[in-house]
Short mmCIF file of C-alpha atoms in Angstrom, two decimals:
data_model
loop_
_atom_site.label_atom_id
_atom_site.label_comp_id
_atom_site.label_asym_id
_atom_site.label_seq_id
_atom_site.Cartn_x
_atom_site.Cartn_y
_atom_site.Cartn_z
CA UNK A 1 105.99 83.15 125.75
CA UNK A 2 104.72 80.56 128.16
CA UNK A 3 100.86 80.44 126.71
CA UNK A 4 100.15 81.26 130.18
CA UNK A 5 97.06 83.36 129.37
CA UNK A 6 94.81 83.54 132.31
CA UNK A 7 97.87 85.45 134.36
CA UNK A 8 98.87 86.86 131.31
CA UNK A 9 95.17 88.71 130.95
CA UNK A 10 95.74 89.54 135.34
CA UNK A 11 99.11 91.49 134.22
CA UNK A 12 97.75 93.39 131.64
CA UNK A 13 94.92 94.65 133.53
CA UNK A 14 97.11 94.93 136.54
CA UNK A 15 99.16 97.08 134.04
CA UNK A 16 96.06 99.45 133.22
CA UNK A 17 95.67 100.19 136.61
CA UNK A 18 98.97 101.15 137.06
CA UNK A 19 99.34 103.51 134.42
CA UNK A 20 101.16 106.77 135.67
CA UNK A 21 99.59 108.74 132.90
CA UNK A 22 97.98 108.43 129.66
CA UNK A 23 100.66 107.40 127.33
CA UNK A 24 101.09 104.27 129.88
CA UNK A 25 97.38 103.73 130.01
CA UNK A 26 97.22 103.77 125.85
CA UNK A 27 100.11 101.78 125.90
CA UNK A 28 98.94 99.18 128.74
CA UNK A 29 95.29 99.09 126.33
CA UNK A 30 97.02 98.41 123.55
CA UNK A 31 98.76 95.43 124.65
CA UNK A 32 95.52 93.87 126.40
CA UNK A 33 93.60 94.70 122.60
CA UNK A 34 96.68 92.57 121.15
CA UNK A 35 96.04 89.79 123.98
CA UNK A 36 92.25 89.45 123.58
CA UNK A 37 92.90 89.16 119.75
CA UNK A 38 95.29 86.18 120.04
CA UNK A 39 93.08 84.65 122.49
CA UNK A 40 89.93 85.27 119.82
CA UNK A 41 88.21 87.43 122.72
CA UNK A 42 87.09 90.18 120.59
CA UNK A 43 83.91 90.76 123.21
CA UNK A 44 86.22 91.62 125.67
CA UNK A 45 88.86 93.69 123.26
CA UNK A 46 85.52 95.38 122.13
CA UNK A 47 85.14 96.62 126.26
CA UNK A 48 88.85 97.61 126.56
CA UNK A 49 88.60 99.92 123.73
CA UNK A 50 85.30 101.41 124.61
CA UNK A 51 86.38 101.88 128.52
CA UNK A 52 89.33 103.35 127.21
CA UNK A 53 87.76 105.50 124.80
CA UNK A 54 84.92 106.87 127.81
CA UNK A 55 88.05 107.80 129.63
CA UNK A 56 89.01 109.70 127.01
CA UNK A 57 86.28 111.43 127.00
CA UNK A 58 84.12 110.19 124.00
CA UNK A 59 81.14 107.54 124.66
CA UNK A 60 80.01 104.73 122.03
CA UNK A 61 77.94 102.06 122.42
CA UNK A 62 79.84 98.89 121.30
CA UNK A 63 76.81 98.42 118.90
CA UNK A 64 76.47 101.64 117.35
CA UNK A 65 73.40 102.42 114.52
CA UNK A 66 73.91 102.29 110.62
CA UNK A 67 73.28 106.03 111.19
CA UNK A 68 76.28 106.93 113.53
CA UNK A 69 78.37 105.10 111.11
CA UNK A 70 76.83 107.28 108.27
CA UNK A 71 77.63 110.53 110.13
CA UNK A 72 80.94 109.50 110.62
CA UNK A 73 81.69 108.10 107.09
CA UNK A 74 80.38 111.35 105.86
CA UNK A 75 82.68 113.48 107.55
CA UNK A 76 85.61 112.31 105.42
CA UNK A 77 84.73 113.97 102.33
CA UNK A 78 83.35 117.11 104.68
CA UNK A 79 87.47 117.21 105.64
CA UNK A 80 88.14 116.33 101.99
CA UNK A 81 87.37 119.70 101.32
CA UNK A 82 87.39 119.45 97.39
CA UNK A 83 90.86 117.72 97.55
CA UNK A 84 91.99 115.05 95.69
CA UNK A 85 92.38 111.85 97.53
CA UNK A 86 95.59 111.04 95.75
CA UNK A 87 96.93 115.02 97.19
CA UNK A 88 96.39 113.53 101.36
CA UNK A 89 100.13 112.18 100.62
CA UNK A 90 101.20 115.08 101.40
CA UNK A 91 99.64 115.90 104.67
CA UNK A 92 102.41 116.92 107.02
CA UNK A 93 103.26 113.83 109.27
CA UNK A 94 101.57 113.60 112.93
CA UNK A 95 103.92 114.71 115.55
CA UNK A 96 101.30 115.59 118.66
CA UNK A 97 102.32 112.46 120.89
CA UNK A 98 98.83 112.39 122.21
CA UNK A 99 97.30 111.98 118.72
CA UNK A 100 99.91 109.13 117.90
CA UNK A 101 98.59 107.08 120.87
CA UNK A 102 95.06 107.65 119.86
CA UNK A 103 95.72 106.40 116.44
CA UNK A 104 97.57 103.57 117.85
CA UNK A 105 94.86 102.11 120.59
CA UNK A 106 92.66 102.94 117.35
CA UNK A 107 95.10 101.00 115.49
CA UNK A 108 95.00 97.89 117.75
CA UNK A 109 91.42 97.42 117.70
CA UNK A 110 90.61 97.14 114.35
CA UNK A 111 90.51 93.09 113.96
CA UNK A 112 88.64 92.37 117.10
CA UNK A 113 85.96 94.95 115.98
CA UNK A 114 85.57 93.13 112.60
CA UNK A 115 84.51 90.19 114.58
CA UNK A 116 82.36 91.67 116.95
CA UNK A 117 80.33 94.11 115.34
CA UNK A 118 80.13 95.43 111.64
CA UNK A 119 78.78 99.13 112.97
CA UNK A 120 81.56 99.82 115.53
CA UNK A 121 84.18 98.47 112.94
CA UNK A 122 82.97 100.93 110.35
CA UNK A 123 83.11 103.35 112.71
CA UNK A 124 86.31 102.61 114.26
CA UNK A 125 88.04 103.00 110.28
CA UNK A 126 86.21 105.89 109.72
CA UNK A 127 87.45 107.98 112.77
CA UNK A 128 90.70 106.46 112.35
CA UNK A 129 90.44 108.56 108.62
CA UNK A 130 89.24 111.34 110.28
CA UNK A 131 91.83 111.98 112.88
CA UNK A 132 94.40 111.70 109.96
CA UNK A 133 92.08 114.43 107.65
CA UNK A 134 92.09 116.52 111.11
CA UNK A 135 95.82 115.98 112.32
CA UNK A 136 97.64 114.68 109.58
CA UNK A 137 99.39 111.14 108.27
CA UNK A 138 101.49 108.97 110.85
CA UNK A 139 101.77 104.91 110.22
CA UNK A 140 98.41 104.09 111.42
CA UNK A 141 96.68 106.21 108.92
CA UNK A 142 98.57 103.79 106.05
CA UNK A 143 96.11 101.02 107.82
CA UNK A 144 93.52 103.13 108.06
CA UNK A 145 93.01 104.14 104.42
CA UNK A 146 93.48 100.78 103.21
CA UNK A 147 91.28 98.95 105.80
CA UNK A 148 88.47 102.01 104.41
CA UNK A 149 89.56 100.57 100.86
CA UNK A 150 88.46 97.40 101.43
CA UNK A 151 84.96 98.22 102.92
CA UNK A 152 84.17 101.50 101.41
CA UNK A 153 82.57 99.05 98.65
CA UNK A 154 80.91 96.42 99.95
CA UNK A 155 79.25 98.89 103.07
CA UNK A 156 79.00 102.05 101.41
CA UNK A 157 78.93 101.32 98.07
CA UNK A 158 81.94 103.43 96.88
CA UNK A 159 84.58 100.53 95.19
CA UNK A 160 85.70 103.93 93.25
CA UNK A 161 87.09 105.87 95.89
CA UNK A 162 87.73 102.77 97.99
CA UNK A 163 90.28 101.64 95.56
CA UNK A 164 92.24 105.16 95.29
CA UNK A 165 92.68 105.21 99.41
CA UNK A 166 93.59 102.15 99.21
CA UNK A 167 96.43 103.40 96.66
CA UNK A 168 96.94 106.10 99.27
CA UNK A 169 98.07 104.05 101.74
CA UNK A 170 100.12 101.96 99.72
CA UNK A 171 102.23 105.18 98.54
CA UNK A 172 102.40 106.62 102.28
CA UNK A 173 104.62 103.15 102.64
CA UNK A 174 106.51 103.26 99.54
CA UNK A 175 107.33 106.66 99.31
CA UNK A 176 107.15 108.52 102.79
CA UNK A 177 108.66 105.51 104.89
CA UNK A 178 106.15 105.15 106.83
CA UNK A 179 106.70 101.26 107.14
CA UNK A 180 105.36 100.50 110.52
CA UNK A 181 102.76 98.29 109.81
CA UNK A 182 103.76 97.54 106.27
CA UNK A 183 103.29 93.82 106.53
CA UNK A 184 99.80 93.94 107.57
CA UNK A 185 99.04 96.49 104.63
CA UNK A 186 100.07 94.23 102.00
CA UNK A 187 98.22 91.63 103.24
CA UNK A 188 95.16 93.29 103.50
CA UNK A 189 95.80 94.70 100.17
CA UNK A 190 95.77 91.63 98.10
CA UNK A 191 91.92 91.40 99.19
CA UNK A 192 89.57 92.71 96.48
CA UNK A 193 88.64 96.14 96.97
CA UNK A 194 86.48 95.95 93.74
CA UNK A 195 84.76 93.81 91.64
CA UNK A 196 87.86 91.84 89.81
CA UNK A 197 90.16 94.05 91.30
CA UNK A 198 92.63 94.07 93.94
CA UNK A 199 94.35 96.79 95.92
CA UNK A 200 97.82 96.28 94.64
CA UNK A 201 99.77 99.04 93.34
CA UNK A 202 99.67 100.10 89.98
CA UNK A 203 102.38 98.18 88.58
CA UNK A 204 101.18 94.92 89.99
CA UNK A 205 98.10 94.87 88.12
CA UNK A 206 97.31 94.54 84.24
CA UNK A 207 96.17 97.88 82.97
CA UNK A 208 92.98 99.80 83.30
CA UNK A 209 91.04 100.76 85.88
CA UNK A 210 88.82 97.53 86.02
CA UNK A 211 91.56 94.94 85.20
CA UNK A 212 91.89 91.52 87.23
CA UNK A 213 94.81 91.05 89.34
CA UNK A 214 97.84 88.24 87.61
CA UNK A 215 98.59 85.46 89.88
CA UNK A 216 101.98 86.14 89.69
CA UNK A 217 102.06 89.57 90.89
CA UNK A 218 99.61 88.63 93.38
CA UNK A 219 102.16 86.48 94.83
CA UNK A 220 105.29 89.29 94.72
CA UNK A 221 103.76 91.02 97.69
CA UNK A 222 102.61 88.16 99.40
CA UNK A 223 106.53 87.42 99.54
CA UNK A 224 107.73 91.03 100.54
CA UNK A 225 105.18 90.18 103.41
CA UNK A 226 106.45 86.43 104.78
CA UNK A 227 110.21 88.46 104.60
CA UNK A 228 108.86 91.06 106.70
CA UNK A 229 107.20 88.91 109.40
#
């Protein structure tokens, strides 16, 4: 609140190192990721997340190859299993606290990434869908399906499949309450997903499954959003 940033980036790492135990630490991390994005640092939210994530117990580089994001991406339809994207609605919800704050620092990092490096973004959304396939759906995996919606075309060259997580995560929201980061998701999802196609609901768009998306519902959740925030 007083734009003091310099001792605001001293309390948050001051915070870190205070951390009695590791929901304080993944708490503490997330609130220096939020810092470093408002102050358009994403270099230095990019070493947060990775020194967080060593501690943790898992190493990345914070430029990792087209291949580790490959592995990754390919995991998802290994956890798949043969289901039906549509059926991951109902995966029980996430209760394991531990998993929650994972998901969260996970959460927290994904805008800085996109402006830091393409790799570790991809990565970042696609273990953010894989801890959900492994553990189950909490609010962060709403982001996470639609944030894989609106790459899963242009970087893997599935708009298909993109589109119907991206309807995934919409319906967690609508119709299992999991609202947390609702604003953000309907922002993100009146960015084409497709060719001529947005990742609105179904009843926001004109029919068919290549239809362009009308202004005027365009605008509808645009609205819910500005309430929202």
């Amino acid at each position: 609140m007083t734009a003091e940033k310099v001792a605001a980036e001293d309390r948050m790492s001051r915070l870190a190192q205070r951390a009695k135990g590791r929901h304080d630490f993944c708490v503490a991390t997330r609130l220096r990721l939020t810092l470093y994005t408002t102050l358009d640092r994403s270099d230095l939210a990019a070493d947060v997340f990775l020194d967080w994530l060593r501690r943790d117990g898992t190493s990345w580089s914070s430029h990792p190859t087209h291949e580790d994001v490959m592995r990754e991406y390919e995991r998802i339809w290994v956890l798949l299993a043969g289901r039906a994207i549509e059926d991951l609605i109902d995966l029980p919800l996430i209760t394991d606290p531990d998993v929650l704050d994972t998901l969260d620092v996970f959460t927290e990092i994904m805008t800085p990434s996109q402006l830091f490096d393409e790799n570790l973004n991809s990565l970042i959304i696609c273990r953010l869908v894989t801890l959900s396939l492994e553990h189950g759906n909490c609010d962060a995996s709403c982001f996470a399906y639609v944030w894989l919606a609106m790459f899963a075309g242009p970087r893997f060259n599935n708009y298909k499949d993109g589109f119907r997580f991206g309807q995934l995560g919409y319906d967690l929201v609508e119709k299992r309450g999991l609202t947390r980061y609702r604003a953000r998701i309907w922002m993100n999802m009146v960015r084409p997903c497709c060719p001529g196609q947005s990742m609105l609901p179904a009843d926001a768009i004109s029919c068919g499954a290549h239809s362009t998306l009308h202004i005027g519902s365009a605008t509808s959740p645009l609205r819910r959003t500005a309430g929202i925030s």
